[in-house]
PDB file of C-alpha atoms and ligand atoms in Angstrom:
ATOM      1  CA  UNK A   9     -25.753  11.972  43.902  1.00 91.00           C
ATOM      2  CA  UNK A  10     -24.542  11.171  39.889  1.00 95.00           C
ATOM      3  CA  UNK A  11     -25.545   7.692  37.718  1.00 97.00           C
ATOM      4  CA  UNK A  12     -24.982   6.853  34.417  1.00 97.00           C
ATOM      5  CA  UNK A  13     -25.790   3.704  32.830  1.00 98.00           C
ATOM      6  CA  UNK A  14     -25.019   2.642  28.480  1.00 97.00           C
ATOM      7  CA  UNK A  15     -27.382   1.377  25.821  1.00 97.00           C
ATOM      8  CA  UNK A  16     -27.066  -2.641  25.080  1.00 97.00           C
ATOM      9  CA  UNK A  17     -27.936  -5.015  21.731  1.00 97.00           C
ATOM     10  CA  UNK A  18     -27.969  -8.260  21.312  1.00 97.00           C
ATOM     11  CA  UNK A  19     -25.858  -9.728  19.000  1.00 98.00           C
ATOM     12  CA  UNK A  20     -27.825 -12.905  19.955  1.00 98.00           C
ATOM     13  CA  UNK A  21     -30.562 -14.837  20.061  1.00 98.00           C
ATOM     14  CA  UNK A  22     -32.950 -12.221  21.068  1.00 97.00           C
ATOM     15  CA  UNK A  23     -36.979 -14.162  21.644  1.00 97.00           C
ATOM     16  CA  UNK A  24     -35.817 -17.003  21.513  1.00 98.00           C
ATOM     17  CA  UNK A  25     -34.106 -15.954  24.981  1.00 97.00           C
ATOM     18  CA  UNK A  26     -37.690 -15.341  26.697  1.00 96.00           C
ATOM     19  CA  UNK A  27     -37.712 -19.289  26.814  1.00 97.00           C
ATOM     20  CA  UNK A  28     -34.338 -19.485  28.328  1.00 97.00           C
ATOM     21  CA  UNK A  29     -32.194 -20.043  25.368  1.00 98.00           C
ATOM     22  CA  UNK A  30     -29.257 -18.992  25.822  1.00 98.00           C
ATOM     23  CA  UNK A  31     -28.671 -15.111  23.764  1.00 98.00           C
ATOM     24  CA  UNK A  32     -26.086 -12.954  23.924  1.00 98.00           C
ATOM     25  CA  UNK A  33     -25.948  -8.855  24.192  1.00 98.00           C
ATOM     26  CA  UNK A  34     -22.856  -6.275  25.314  1.00 97.00           C
ATOM     27  CA  UNK A  35     -23.186  -2.617  26.062  1.00 97.00           C
ATOM     28  CA  UNK A  36     -23.097  -0.329  23.370  1.00 96.00           C
ATOM     29  CA  UNK A  37     -21.255   3.114  25.609  1.00 93.00           C
ATOM     30  CA  UNK A  38     -22.114   5.915  23.032  1.00 93.00           C
ATOM     31  CA  UNK A  39     -25.483   5.660  24.213  1.00 95.00           C
ATOM     32  CA  UNK A  40     -26.532   6.074  27.074  1.00 96.00           C
ATOM     33  CA  UNK A  41     -28.888   7.898  29.923  1.00 97.00           C
ATOM     34  CA  UNK A  42     -27.109  10.782  32.959  1.00 98.00           C
ATOM     35  CA  UNK A  43     -29.467  10.171  36.022  1.00 98.00           C
ATOM     36  CA  UNK A  44     -28.489  12.752  38.694  1.00 97.00           C
ATOM     37  CA  UNK A  45     -30.163  13.347  42.342  1.00 97.00           C
ATOM     38  CA  UNK A  46     -29.928  16.090  44.506  1.00 96.00           C
ATOM     39  CA  UNK A  47     -31.619  17.683  47.784  1.00 94.00           C
ATOM     40  CA  UNK A  48     -33.794  20.232  46.635  1.00 92.00           C
ATOM     41  CA  UNK A  49     -35.402  23.291  49.460  1.00 90.00           C
ATOM     42  CA  UNK A  50     -38.691  22.061  47.755  1.00 89.00           C
ATOM     43  CA  UNK A  51     -40.939  19.898  49.353  1.00 89.00           C
ATOM     44  CA  UNK A  52     -41.666  15.684  47.380  1.00 92.00           C
ATOM     45  CA  UNK A  53     -39.696  14.162  44.516  1.00 95.00           C
ATOM     46  CA  UNK A  54     -39.531  16.284  41.268  1.00 95.00           C
ATOM     47  CA  UNK A  55     -37.993  14.705  38.375  1.00 96.00           C
ATOM     48  CA  UNK A  56     -36.979  15.893  35.428  1.00 96.00           C
ATOM     49  CA  UNK A  57     -36.807  13.877  32.226  1.00 95.00           C
ATOM     50  CA  UNK A  58     -36.492  16.024  29.334  1.00 93.00           C
ATOM     51  CA  UNK A  59     -36.098  13.304  27.142  1.00 86.00           C
ATOM     52  CA  UNK A  60     -39.435  11.992  27.628  1.00 86.00           C
ATOM     53  CA  UNK A  61     -41.616  15.035  27.894  1.00 88.00           C
ATOM     54  CA  UNK A  62     -41.635  14.977  32.147  1.00 92.00           C
ATOM     55  CA  UNK A  63     -41.538  17.416  34.801  1.00 94.00           C
ATOM     56  CA  UNK A  64     -44.011  16.710  37.615  1.00 94.00           C
ATOM     57  CA  UNK A  65     -43.879  16.055  40.938  1.00 95.00           C
ATOM     58  CA  UNK A  66     -43.657  11.911  42.296  1.00 95.00           C
ATOM     59  CA  UNK A  67     -47.941  11.873  43.899  1.00 92.00           C
ATOM     60  CA  UNK A  68     -49.083  13.479  40.243  1.00 94.00           C
ATOM     61  CA  UNK A  69     -47.534  10.361  38.151  1.00 93.00           C
ATOM     62  CA  UNK A  70     -50.173   7.634  37.053  1.00 91.00           C
ATOM     63  CA  UNK A  71     -49.192   3.949  39.436  1.00 87.00           C
ATOM     64  CA  UNK A  72     -46.904   2.370  38.089  1.00 84.00           C
ATOM     65  CA  UNK A  73     -44.906   4.952  35.655  1.00 90.00           C
ATOM     66  CA  UNK A  74     -41.877   3.589  34.799  1.00 88.00           C
ATOM     67  CA  UNK A  75     -39.819   7.029  36.449  1.00 93.00           C
ATOM     68  CA  UNK A  76     -42.756   6.316  39.770  1.00 94.00           C
ATOM     69  CA  UNK A  77     -42.739   2.869  40.069  1.00 94.00           C
ATOM     70  CA  UNK A  78     -38.479   2.439  40.195  1.00 95.00           C
ATOM     71  CA  UNK A  79     -38.359   6.389  43.014  1.00 95.00           C
ATOM     72  CA  UNK A  80     -40.925   4.123  44.550  1.00 94.00           C
ATOM     73  CA  UNK A  81     -39.038   0.394  44.243  1.00 94.00           C
ATOM     74  CA  UNK A  82     -35.528   2.163  45.618  1.00 95.00           C
ATOM     75  CA  UNK A  83     -37.677   3.387  48.900  1.00 94.00           C
ATOM     76  CA  UNK A  84     -39.393  -0.356  49.340  1.00 93.00           C
ATOM     77  CA  UNK A  85     -36.767  -1.984  49.446  1.00 93.00           C
ATOM     78  CA  UNK A  86     -34.565   0.223  51.187  1.00 93.00           C
ATOM     79  CA  UNK A  87     -37.329  -0.157  54.219  1.00 91.00           C
ATOM     80  CA  UNK A  88     -37.393   3.543  53.678  1.00 90.00           C
ATOM     81  CA  UNK A  89     -41.626   5.389  54.423  1.00 86.00           C
ATOM     82  CA  UNK A  90     -42.809   5.883  51.303  1.00 83.00           C
ATOM     83  CA  UNK A  91     -42.493   9.412  49.691  1.00 83.00           C
ATOM     84  CA  UNK A  92     -45.481   9.494  48.722  1.00 73.00           C
ATOM     85  CA  UNK A  93     -46.879   9.077  52.186  1.00 58.00           C
ATOM     86  CA  UNK A  94     -44.701  12.606  52.546  1.00 56.00           C
ATOM     87  CA  UNK A  95     -46.492  15.438  54.239  1.00 51.00           C
ATOM     88  CA  UNK A  96     -46.907  19.310  53.841  1.00 49.00           C
ATOM     89  CA  UNK A  97     -44.182  21.147  56.514  1.00 51.00           C
ATOM     90  CA  UNK A  98     -41.929  17.978  56.293  1.00 59.00           C
ATOM     91  CA  UNK A  99     -37.930  18.947  55.129  1.00 64.00           C
ATOM     92  CA  UNK A 100     -36.988  19.338  51.533  1.00 76.00           C
ATOM     93  CA  UNK A 101     -37.105  17.041  48.604  1.00 91.00           C
ATOM     94  CA  UNK A 102     -35.012  15.555  45.551  1.00 95.00           C
ATOM     95  CA  UNK A 103     -34.684  16.861  42.179  1.00 96.00           C
ATOM     96  CA  UNK A 104     -34.112  14.458  39.709  1.00 97.00           C
ATOM     97  CA  UNK A 105     -33.499  14.812  36.680  1.00 97.00           C
ATOM     98  CA  UNK A 106     -32.702  12.235  34.303  1.00 97.00           C
ATOM     99  CA  UNK A 107     -30.795  12.911  30.919  1.00 97.00           C
ATOM    100  CA  UNK A 108     -30.672  10.323  28.109  1.00 95.00           C
ATOM    101  CA  UNK A 109     -29.518   9.945  24.479  1.00 94.00           C
ATOM    102  CA  UNK A 110     -30.768   6.220  24.477  1.00 93.00           C
ATOM    103  CA  UNK A 111     -33.714   6.530  21.747  1.00 88.00           C
ATOM    104  CA  UNK A 112     -36.726   5.152  23.642  1.00 86.00           C
ATOM    105  CA  UNK A 113     -38.513   1.759  22.458  1.00 81.00           C
ATOM    106  CA  UNK A 114     -36.362   1.022  19.934  1.00 85.00           C
ATOM    107  CA  UNK A 115     -34.492  -1.989  21.347  1.00 86.00           C
ATOM    108  CA  UNK A 116     -31.548  -0.255  22.822  1.00 93.00           C
ATOM    109  CA  UNK A 117     -32.271  -1.069  26.436  1.00 93.00           C
ATOM    110  CA  UNK A 118     -32.887   2.870  27.395  1.00 92.00           C
ATOM    111  CA  UNK A 119     -35.610   1.884  30.322  1.00 92.00           C
ATOM    112  CA  UNK A 120     -33.438  -0.449  31.327  1.00 95.00           C
ATOM    113  CA  UNK A 121     -30.789   1.873  31.190  1.00 97.00           C
ATOM    114  CA  UNK A 122     -33.037   4.111  33.057  1.00 96.00           C
ATOM    115  CA  UNK A 123     -33.954   1.906  35.644  1.00 97.00           C
ATOM    116  CA  UNK A 124     -30.524   1.427  36.372  1.00 98.00           C
ATOM    117  CA  UNK A 125     -29.286   4.680  36.218  1.00 98.00           C
ATOM    118  CA  UNK A 126     -31.635   5.507  38.426  1.00 98.00           C
ATOM    119  CA  UNK A 127     -32.262   2.973  41.121  1.00 98.00           C
ATOM    120  CA  UNK A 128     -27.847   3.131  41.238  1.00 98.00           C
ATOM    121  CA  UNK A 129     -27.547   7.216  41.971  1.00 97.00           C
ATOM    122  CA  UNK A 130     -30.523   7.024  44.053  1.00 97.00           C
ATOM    123  CA  UNK A 131     -29.751   4.538  46.446  1.00 96.00           C
ATOM    124  CA  UNK A 132     -26.251   6.389  46.764  1.00 96.00           C
ATOM    125  CA  UNK A 133     -28.217   9.667  47.554  1.00 96.00           C
ATOM    126  CA  UNK A 134     -30.152   8.149  50.643  1.00 93.00           C
ATOM    127  CA  UNK A 135     -26.430   6.987  51.426  1.00 92.00           C
ATOM    128  CA  UNK A 136     -27.507   2.946  51.117  1.00 92.00           C
ATOM    129  CA  UNK A 137     -25.961   2.720  47.482  1.00 93.00           C
ATOM    130  CA  UNK A 138     -27.119  -1.557  46.269  1.00 96.00           C
ATOM    131  CA  UNK A 139     -24.359  -4.305  45.308  1.00 96.00           C
ATOM    132  CA  UNK A 140     -24.780  -5.635  41.328  1.00 97.00           C
ATOM    133  CA  UNK A 141     -26.486  -8.123  42.485  1.00 96.00           C
ATOM    134  CA  UNK A 142     -29.285  -5.799  44.086  1.00 96.00           C
ATOM    135  CA  UNK A 143     -29.643  -3.181  41.800  1.00 97.00           C
ATOM    136  CA  UNK A 144     -30.180  -6.292  38.578  1.00 97.00           C
ATOM    137  CA  UNK A 145     -32.873  -7.301  40.405  1.00 96.00           C
ATOM    138  CA  UNK A 146     -34.359  -3.360  41.037  1.00 96.00           C
ATOM    139  CA  UNK A 147     -33.645  -3.916  37.514  1.00 96.00           C
ATOM    140  CA  UNK A 148     -35.635  -6.834  36.374  1.00 96.00           C
ATOM    141  CA  UNK A 149     -38.574  -6.394  38.405  1.00 94.00           C
ATOM    142  CA  UNK A 150     -39.073  -2.995  37.056  1.00 94.00           C
ATOM    143  CA  UNK A 151     -39.100  -4.779  33.425  1.00 92.00           C
ATOM    144  CA  UNK A 152     -41.424  -7.538  35.040  1.00 91.00           C
ATOM    145  CA  UNK A 153     -44.317  -4.295  34.885  1.00 88.00           C
ATOM    146  CA  UNK A 154     -43.278  -2.720  31.880  1.00 81.00           C
ATOM    147  CA  UNK A 155     -42.173  -5.930  29.486  1.00 78.00           C
ATOM    148  CA  UNK A 156     -44.862  -8.298  30.531  1.00 77.00           C
ATOM    149  CA  UNK A 157     -42.545 -11.538  30.360  1.00 86.00           C
ATOM    150  CA  UNK A 158     -39.077 -10.404  29.747  1.00 91.00           C
ATOM    151  CA  UNK A 159     -36.013 -12.669  30.116  1.00 95.00           C
ATOM    152  CA  UNK A 160     -33.957 -10.244  31.986  1.00 96.00           C
ATOM    153  CA  UNK A 161     -31.237 -10.042  29.769  1.00 96.00           C
ATOM    154  CA  UNK A 162     -31.938  -5.986  28.473  1.00 95.00           C
ATOM    155  CA  UNK A 163     -30.893  -5.516  32.824  1.00 97.00           C
ATOM    156  CA  UNK A 164     -28.919  -7.692  32.928  1.00 97.00           C
ATOM    157  CA  UNK A 165     -25.990  -6.458  30.258  1.00 97.00           C
ATOM    158  CA  UNK A 166     -26.527  -2.843  31.238  1.00 98.00           C
ATOM    159  CA  UNK A 167     -26.039  -3.273  34.856  1.00 98.00           C
ATOM    160  CA  UNK A 168     -22.525  -5.959  33.938  1.00 97.00           C
ATOM    161  CA  UNK A 169     -21.431  -3.116  31.393  1.00 96.00           C
ATOM    162  CA  UNK A 170     -19.898  -6.866  29.902  1.00 96.00           C
ATOM    163  CA  UNK A 171     -20.813  -8.177  27.481  1.00 97.00           C
ATOM    164  CA  UNK A 172     -23.249 -11.154  28.732  1.00 97.00           C
ATOM    165  CA  UNK A 173     -23.910 -14.624  27.886  1.00 98.00           C
ATOM    166  CA  UNK A 174     -27.243 -14.728  29.416  1.00 97.00           C
ATOM    167  CA  UNK A 175     -29.791 -17.722  30.352  1.00 98.00           C
ATOM    168  CA  UNK A 176     -33.027 -16.507  31.815  1.00 96.00           C
ATOM    169  CA  UNK A 177     -32.859 -17.875  35.204  1.00 94.00           C
ATOM    170  CA  UNK A 178     -28.951 -18.721  35.261  1.00 96.00           C
ATOM    171  CA  UNK A 179     -25.837 -16.887  37.166  1.00 94.00           C
ATOM    172  CA  UNK A 180     -24.461 -13.716  35.167  1.00 93.00           C
ATOM    173  CA  UNK A 181     -21.980 -15.368  32.594  1.00 96.00           C
ATOM    174  CA  UNK A 182     -20.088 -12.774  30.927  1.00 96.00           C
ATOM    175  CA  UNK A 183     -17.413 -14.151  28.626  1.00 95.00           C
ATOM    176  CA  UNK A 184     -14.269 -12.343  27.401  1.00 95.00           C
ATOM    177  CA  UNK A 185     -14.215 -11.037  23.212  1.00 97.00           C
ATOM    178  CA  UNK A 186     -10.407 -12.542  22.459  1.00 97.00           C
ATOM    179  CA  UNK A 187     -10.314 -10.067  19.101  1.00 96.00           C
ATOM    180  CA  UNK A 188     -12.102  -6.175  18.966  1.00 97.00           C
ATOM    181  CA  UNK A 189     -14.657  -6.259  15.842  1.00 97.00           C
ATOM    182  CA  UNK A 190     -17.254  -2.950  14.562  1.00 97.00           C
ATOM    183  CA  UNK A 191     -20.761  -3.440  14.674  1.00 98.00           C
ATOM    184  CA  UNK A 192     -23.062  -0.650  12.410  1.00 98.00           C
ATOM    185  CA  UNK A 193     -26.059  -0.383  14.538  1.00 97.00           C
ATOM    186  CA  UNK A 194     -29.137   1.818  12.074  1.00 97.00           C
ATOM    187  CA  UNK A 195     -32.747   2.810  13.197  1.00 96.00           C
ATOM    188  CA  UNK A 196     -35.441   2.851  11.147  1.00 97.00           C
ATOM    189  CA  UNK A 197     -36.392   4.937  13.491  1.00 95.00           C
ATOM    190  CA  UNK A 198     -39.956   3.261  13.992  1.00 95.00           C
ATOM    191  CA  UNK A 199     -40.507   3.173  17.818  1.00 90.00           C
ATOM    192  CA  UNK A 200     -41.769  -0.609  18.318  1.00 86.00           C
ATOM    193  CA  UNK A 201     -43.001  -1.549  22.193  1.00 84.00           C
ATOM    194  CA  UNK A 202     -40.769  -5.126  23.392  1.00 87.00           C
ATOM    195  CA  UNK A 203     -44.441  -5.536  25.104  1.00 88.00           C
ATOM    196  CA  UNK A 204     -46.224  -6.191  21.520  1.00 91.00           C
ATOM    197  CA  UNK A 205     -43.788  -8.297  19.552  1.00 94.00           C
ATOM    198  CA  UNK A 206     -42.999 -10.503  22.619  1.00 93.00           C
ATOM    199  CA  UNK A 207     -46.707 -11.516  22.836  1.00 94.00           C
ATOM    200  CA  UNK A 208     -47.117 -12.017  19.690  1.00 96.00           C
ATOM    201  CA  UNK A 209     -44.529 -14.596  19.407  1.00 97.00           C
ATOM    202  CA  UNK A 210     -45.797 -16.317  22.631  1.00 96.00           C
ATOM    203  CA  UNK A 211     -49.161 -16.474  20.458  1.00 97.00           C
ATOM    204  CA  UNK A 212     -47.767 -18.089  17.457  1.00 98.00           C
ATOM    205  CA  UNK A 213     -45.237 -20.429  19.895  1.00 98.00           C
ATOM    206  CA  UNK A 214     -49.039 -21.786  21.157  1.00 97.00           C
ATOM    207  CA  UNK A 215     -50.104 -22.161  17.925  1.00 97.00           C
ATOM    208  CA  UNK A 216     -47.204 -24.280  16.428  1.00 97.00           C
ATOM    209  CA  UNK A 217     -45.696 -25.142  19.146  1.00 98.00           C
ATOM    210  CA  UNK A 218     -42.776 -27.951  17.207  1.00 98.00           C
ATOM    211  CA  UNK A 219     -41.831 -25.096  15.130  1.00 98.00           C
ATOM    212  CA  UNK A 220     -42.112 -22.180  17.313  1.00 98.00           C
ATOM    213  CA  UNK A 221     -39.541 -25.141  19.706  1.00 98.00           C
ATOM    214  CA  UNK A 222     -37.668 -25.447  16.789  1.00 98.00           C
ATOM    215  CA  UNK A 223     -36.497 -21.921  15.537  1.00 98.00           C
ATOM    216  CA  UNK A 224     -35.381 -21.094  19.954  1.00 98.00           C
ATOM    217  CA  UNK A 225     -33.043 -24.723  19.136  1.00 98.00           C
ATOM    218  CA  UNK A 226     -30.859 -23.658  16.405  1.00 98.00           C
ATOM    219  CA  UNK A 227     -31.183 -19.636  17.354  1.00 98.00           C
ATOM    220  CA  UNK A 228     -29.668 -20.840  20.303  1.00 98.00           C
ATOM    221  CA  UNK A 229     -26.662 -22.548  18.972  1.00 98.00           C
ATOM    222  CA  UNK A 230     -26.221 -19.916  17.021  1.00 98.00           C
ATOM    223  CA  UNK A 231     -25.537 -17.639  19.881  1.00 98.00           C
ATOM    224  CA  UNK A 232     -23.541 -20.693  21.906  1.00 98.00           C
ATOM    225  CA  UNK A 233     -21.397 -20.944  18.024  1.00 98.00           C
ATOM    226  CA  UNK A 234     -21.171 -17.103  18.358  1.00 98.00           C
ATOM    227  CA  UNK A 235     -20.294 -17.426  21.596  1.00 98.00           C
ATOM    228  CA  UNK A 236     -17.175 -19.136  20.922  1.00 97.00           C
ATOM    229  CA  UNK A 237     -15.832 -17.218  18.209  1.00 97.00           C
ATOM    230  CA  UNK A 238     -16.473 -14.434  20.194  1.00 97.00           C
ATOM    231  CA  UNK A 239     -14.381 -15.775  22.162  1.00 97.00           C
ATOM    232  CA  UNK A 240     -11.039 -17.390  20.718  1.00 97.00           C
ATOM    233  CA  UNK A 241     -11.052 -14.011  18.063  1.00 96.00           C
ATOM    234  CA  UNK A 242     -12.879 -15.613  15.172  1.00 94.00           C
ATOM    235  CA  UNK A 243     -15.589 -11.878  14.983  1.00 91.00           C
ATOM    236  CA  UNK A 244     -16.091 -12.547  11.581  1.00 92.00           C
ATOM    237  CA  UNK A 245     -17.757 -16.084  11.746  1.00 94.00           C
ATOM    238  CA  UNK A 246     -20.383 -13.648  13.003  1.00 97.00           C
ATOM    239  CA  UNK A 247     -21.470 -12.810  10.120  1.00 98.00           C
ATOM    240  CA  UNK A 248     -22.716 -15.301   8.325  1.00 98.00           C
ATOM    241  CA  UNK A 249     -23.992 -16.135  11.827  1.00 98.00           C
ATOM    242  CA  UNK A 250     -26.127 -13.096  12.193  1.00 98.00           C
ATOM    243  CA  UNK A 251     -27.291 -13.208   8.535  1.00 98.00           C
ATOM    244  CA  UNK A 252     -28.508 -16.779  10.239  1.00 98.00           C
ATOM    245  CA  UNK A 253     -30.325 -15.589  13.107  1.00 98.00           C
ATOM    246  CA  UNK A 254     -31.831 -12.969  11.290  1.00 98.00           C
ATOM    247  CA  UNK A 255     -33.716 -15.488   8.849  1.00 98.00           C
ATOM    248  CA  UNK A 256     -35.174 -17.019  12.129  1.00 98.00           C
ATOM    249  CA  UNK A 257     -36.170 -13.606  13.635  1.00 98.00           C
ATOM    250  CA  UNK A 258     -37.922 -13.374  10.574  1.00 98.00           C
ATOM    251  CA  UNK A 259     -40.113 -16.732  10.488  1.00 98.00           C
ATOM    252  CA  UNK A 260     -40.533 -16.394  14.150  1.00 98.00           C
ATOM    253  CA  UNK A 261     -42.735 -12.718  12.032  1.00 98.00           C
ATOM    254  CA  UNK A 262     -40.305 -10.020  14.647  1.00 98.00           C
ATOM    255  CA  UNK A 263     -38.860  -8.103  11.536  1.00 98.00           C
ATOM    256  CA  UNK A 264     -40.772  -6.248   9.442  1.00 97.00           C
ATOM    257  CA  UNK A 265     -40.318  -4.558   5.693  1.00 98.00           C
ATOM    258  CA  UNK A 266     -38.248  -1.702   7.130  1.00 98.00           C
ATOM    259  CA  UNK A 267     -35.925  -4.539   9.663  1.00 98.00           C
ATOM    260  CA  UNK A 268     -35.630  -5.864   6.590  1.00 98.00           C
ATOM    261  CA  UNK A 269     -34.469  -2.949   3.946  1.00 98.00           C
ATOM    262  CA  UNK A 270     -31.904  -2.017   6.214  1.00 98.00           C
ATOM    263  CA  UNK A 271     -30.262  -5.366   6.871  1.00 98.00           C
ATOM    264  CA  UNK A 272     -30.344  -6.247   3.090  1.00 98.00           C
ATOM    265  CA  UNK A 273     -28.693  -2.467   2.330  1.00 98.00           C
ATOM    266  CA  UNK A 274     -26.153  -3.329   4.456  1.00 98.00           C
ATOM    267  CA  UNK A 275     -25.577  -6.785   3.168  1.00 98.00           C
ATOM    268  CA  UNK A 276     -25.057  -4.956   0.410  1.00 98.00           C
ATOM    269  CA  UNK A 277     -22.423  -2.372   0.835  1.00 98.00           C
ATOM    270  CA  UNK A 278     -20.202  -5.225   2.517  1.00 97.00           C
ATOM    271  CA  UNK A 279     -20.911  -5.947   6.083  1.00 98.00           C
ATOM    272  CA  UNK A 280     -20.289  -9.442   6.145  1.00 98.00           C
ATOM    273  CA  UNK A 281     -23.552 -10.287   8.099  1.00 98.00           C
ATOM    274  CA  UNK A 282     -26.695  -8.327   9.888  1.00 98.00           C
ATOM    275  CA  UNK A 283     -30.388  -9.135  11.399  1.00 98.00           C
ATOM    276  CA  UNK A 284     -32.460  -7.104  13.207  1.00 98.00           C
ATOM    277  CA  UNK A 285     -31.333  -6.214  17.183  1.00 97.00           C
ATOM    278  CA  UNK A 286     -34.277  -6.789  20.028  1.00 94.00           C
ATOM    279  CA  UNK A 287     -37.327  -7.274  19.842  1.00 93.00           C
ATOM    280  CA  UNK A 288     -37.739  -6.893  15.785  1.00 95.00           C
ATOM    281  CA  UNK A 289     -40.843  -5.134  13.950  1.00 95.00           C
ATOM    282  CA  UNK A 290     -38.989  -1.285  14.396  1.00 95.00           C
ATOM    283  CA  UNK A 291     -36.129  -0.209  16.156  1.00 95.00           C
ATOM    284  CA  UNK A 292     -32.357  -1.123  14.610  1.00 96.00           C
ATOM    285  CA  UNK A 293     -30.979  -3.379  13.489  1.00 98.00           C
ATOM    286  CA  UNK A 294     -26.803  -4.022  12.941  1.00 98.00           C
ATOM    287  CA  UNK A 295     -24.507  -5.289  10.976  1.00 98.00           C
ATOM    288  CA  UNK A 296     -20.569  -6.526  11.222  1.00 98.00           C
ATOM    289  CA  UNK A 297     -18.052  -5.136   9.174  1.00 98.00           C
ATOM    290  CA  UNK A 298     -14.092  -4.888   8.672  1.00 97.00           C
ATOM    291  CA  UNK A 299     -13.338  -1.665  10.405  1.00 97.00           C
ATOM    292  CA  UNK A 300     -12.379  -0.289   7.456  1.00 97.00           C
ATOM    293  CA  UNK A 301     -16.411  -0.104   5.664  1.00 97.00           C
ATOM    294  CA  UNK A 302     -17.653   0.886   9.177  1.00 98.00           C
ATOM    295  CA  UNK A 303     -18.464   4.462   7.235  1.00 98.00           C
ATOM    296  CA  UNK A 304     -19.945   3.213   3.803  1.00 98.00           C
ATOM    297  CA  UNK A 305     -22.029   1.021   5.692  1.00 98.00           C
ATOM    298  CA  UNK A 306     -22.670   3.452   7.844  1.00 98.00           C
ATOM    299  CA  UNK A 307     -23.502   5.851   4.503  1.00 98.00           C
ATOM    300  CA  UNK A 308     -25.486   2.753   2.612  1.00 98.00           C
ATOM    301  CA  UNK A 309     -28.097   2.539   6.014  1.00 98.00           C
ATOM    302  CA  UNK A 310     -28.806   6.819   6.510  1.00 98.00           C
ATOM    303  CA  UNK A 311     -29.365   6.396   2.384  1.00 98.00           C
ATOM    304  CA  UNK A 312     -31.257   3.044   2.522  1.00 98.00           C
ATOM    305  CA  UNK A 313     -33.337   5.000   4.891  1.00 98.00           C
ATOM    306  CA  UNK A 314     -32.097   4.266   8.677  1.00 98.00           C
ATOM    307  CA  UNK A 315     -32.804   8.006  10.658  1.00 97.00           C
ATOM    308  CA  UNK A 316     -29.695   7.441  12.789  1.00 95.00           C
ATOM    309  CA  UNK A 317     -26.151   4.713  12.516  1.00 97.00           C
ATOM    310  CA  UNK A 318     -23.607   3.872  15.627  1.00 96.00           C
ATOM    311  CA  UNK A 319     -20.432   2.286  15.296  1.00 97.00           C
ATOM    312  CA  UNK A 320     -19.739   0.619  17.707  1.00 96.00           C
ATOM    313  CA  UNK A 321     -16.332  -0.955  18.347  1.00 96.00           C
ATOM    314  CA  UNK A 322     -16.835  -4.461  21.304  1.00 96.00           C
ATOM    315  CA  UNK A 323     -14.031  -5.344  22.689  1.00 93.00           C
TER     316      UNK A 323
HETATM  317  C1  LIG B   7     -35.284  -7.214  24.093  1.00 80.10           C
HETATM  318  O1  LIG B   7     -34.490  -6.555  24.480  1.00 80.10           O
HETATM  319  C2  LIG B   7     -35.218  -9.512  24.234  1.00 80.10           C
HETATM  320  C3  LIG B   7     -36.142  -9.959  24.242  1.00 80.10           C
HETATM  321  O2  LIG B   7     -35.535 -11.479  23.497  1.00 80.10           O
HETATM  322  C4  LIG B   7     -36.955  -9.927  24.827  1.00 80.10           C
HETATM  323  C5  LIG B   7     -36.599 -10.307  26.483  1.00 80.10           C
HETATM  324  O3  LIG B   7     -35.455 -11.116  26.143  1.00 80.10           O
HETATM  325  O4  LIG B   7     -36.585 -10.131  27.564  1.00 80.10           O
HETATM  326  C6  LIG B   7     -37.137  -9.471  22.584  1.00 80.10           C
END
C-alpha cells in the first residue's frame, strides 16, 4: 500500500495561530513524502527511511520516536494488538519505506507529512482506511508529542491538501484561489525546531502580554485581508501584507539574520513582498513574485546564501 503527502507553506499567521488567531496555509506539491507498506516474510515491523538515516525494527526505537509513535497510534486507533507485543513465532511482519523530499525542521511540514502519509498507508494496508478527519486527528496527536503546543495547522493543510484558513479548534475552512500566484521559497539551510521558537514566543507573551497580544491581533487582520485578496483575485496585494507580517514576526523574535537577509534580497530582486514562513529562526522564507521574475528572484536568493529554492504556483 502506498501513500503520499506534500509539504506546505504558511502564507500568513504563524505563531499567532497557536493563540487561536487565523492563519493561511497552502500545500506545496513539488516536495512530498512517499510511504510504502508491504507484507514481509521476516518478523517485526521494519522501517527504512534513508532521509533520516533510519533502518530499524520498531521495537528497537526509543519511546516517542516520531515514526514509531505513528505506527503504535495507528494500531491502537484500529483496535489492533500493539505490534510491540509480537512474539517470536508470529507469522511475518511489515516492511515500511519512507522517502521524503521535504527538508526536515525547515518550516515546510516534513513531520506532519510523514505522519499523514504513514497513517494513511498503514491503516489502508491493515484493511482499515481512515477518513480525512481521522487522519488529521491522529496526525495532530503526533504533532503534540513532538512540538509542544502546536496549533494543528500543519497536519490540517497537509491532510486536506487544499488552501486552508485555519483557526485552532474551529471547524475546517478551505478557500478558493481567485487567480493563481507565484511564490519563491528560499531555504536558509538552518534547521529550526518548531518547539523552541514556539516556547520562546510563549515566554515573551508571559513577559509582555499586552504587546504580544496586540501583535497577534495585527497578524490576524493580515491573515483575514490576505484571504480576501486571494479569493477576490487580487494576489498582488499580498506583497505588502507579507512585508507587514514579517515585521511582526521580527518583533516576536522569531526571525534571524539569515532569514532577514534572504527576505531583503528577494525584495531587492523585485519580489512584491517577502516574509519568513513557518516557525522561523531558520528554515524557509517566501517571496511573492510576478511569474516572469520568479527565476531571477530565485537566483538572487541563491546569491544571497539560500541553500535551495523552490518556485511554486498557488492555485
Ligand atoms: C509551524 O509551521 C507554525 C507555528 O505557528 C506553530 C503552529 O502553529 O503549530 C509556528
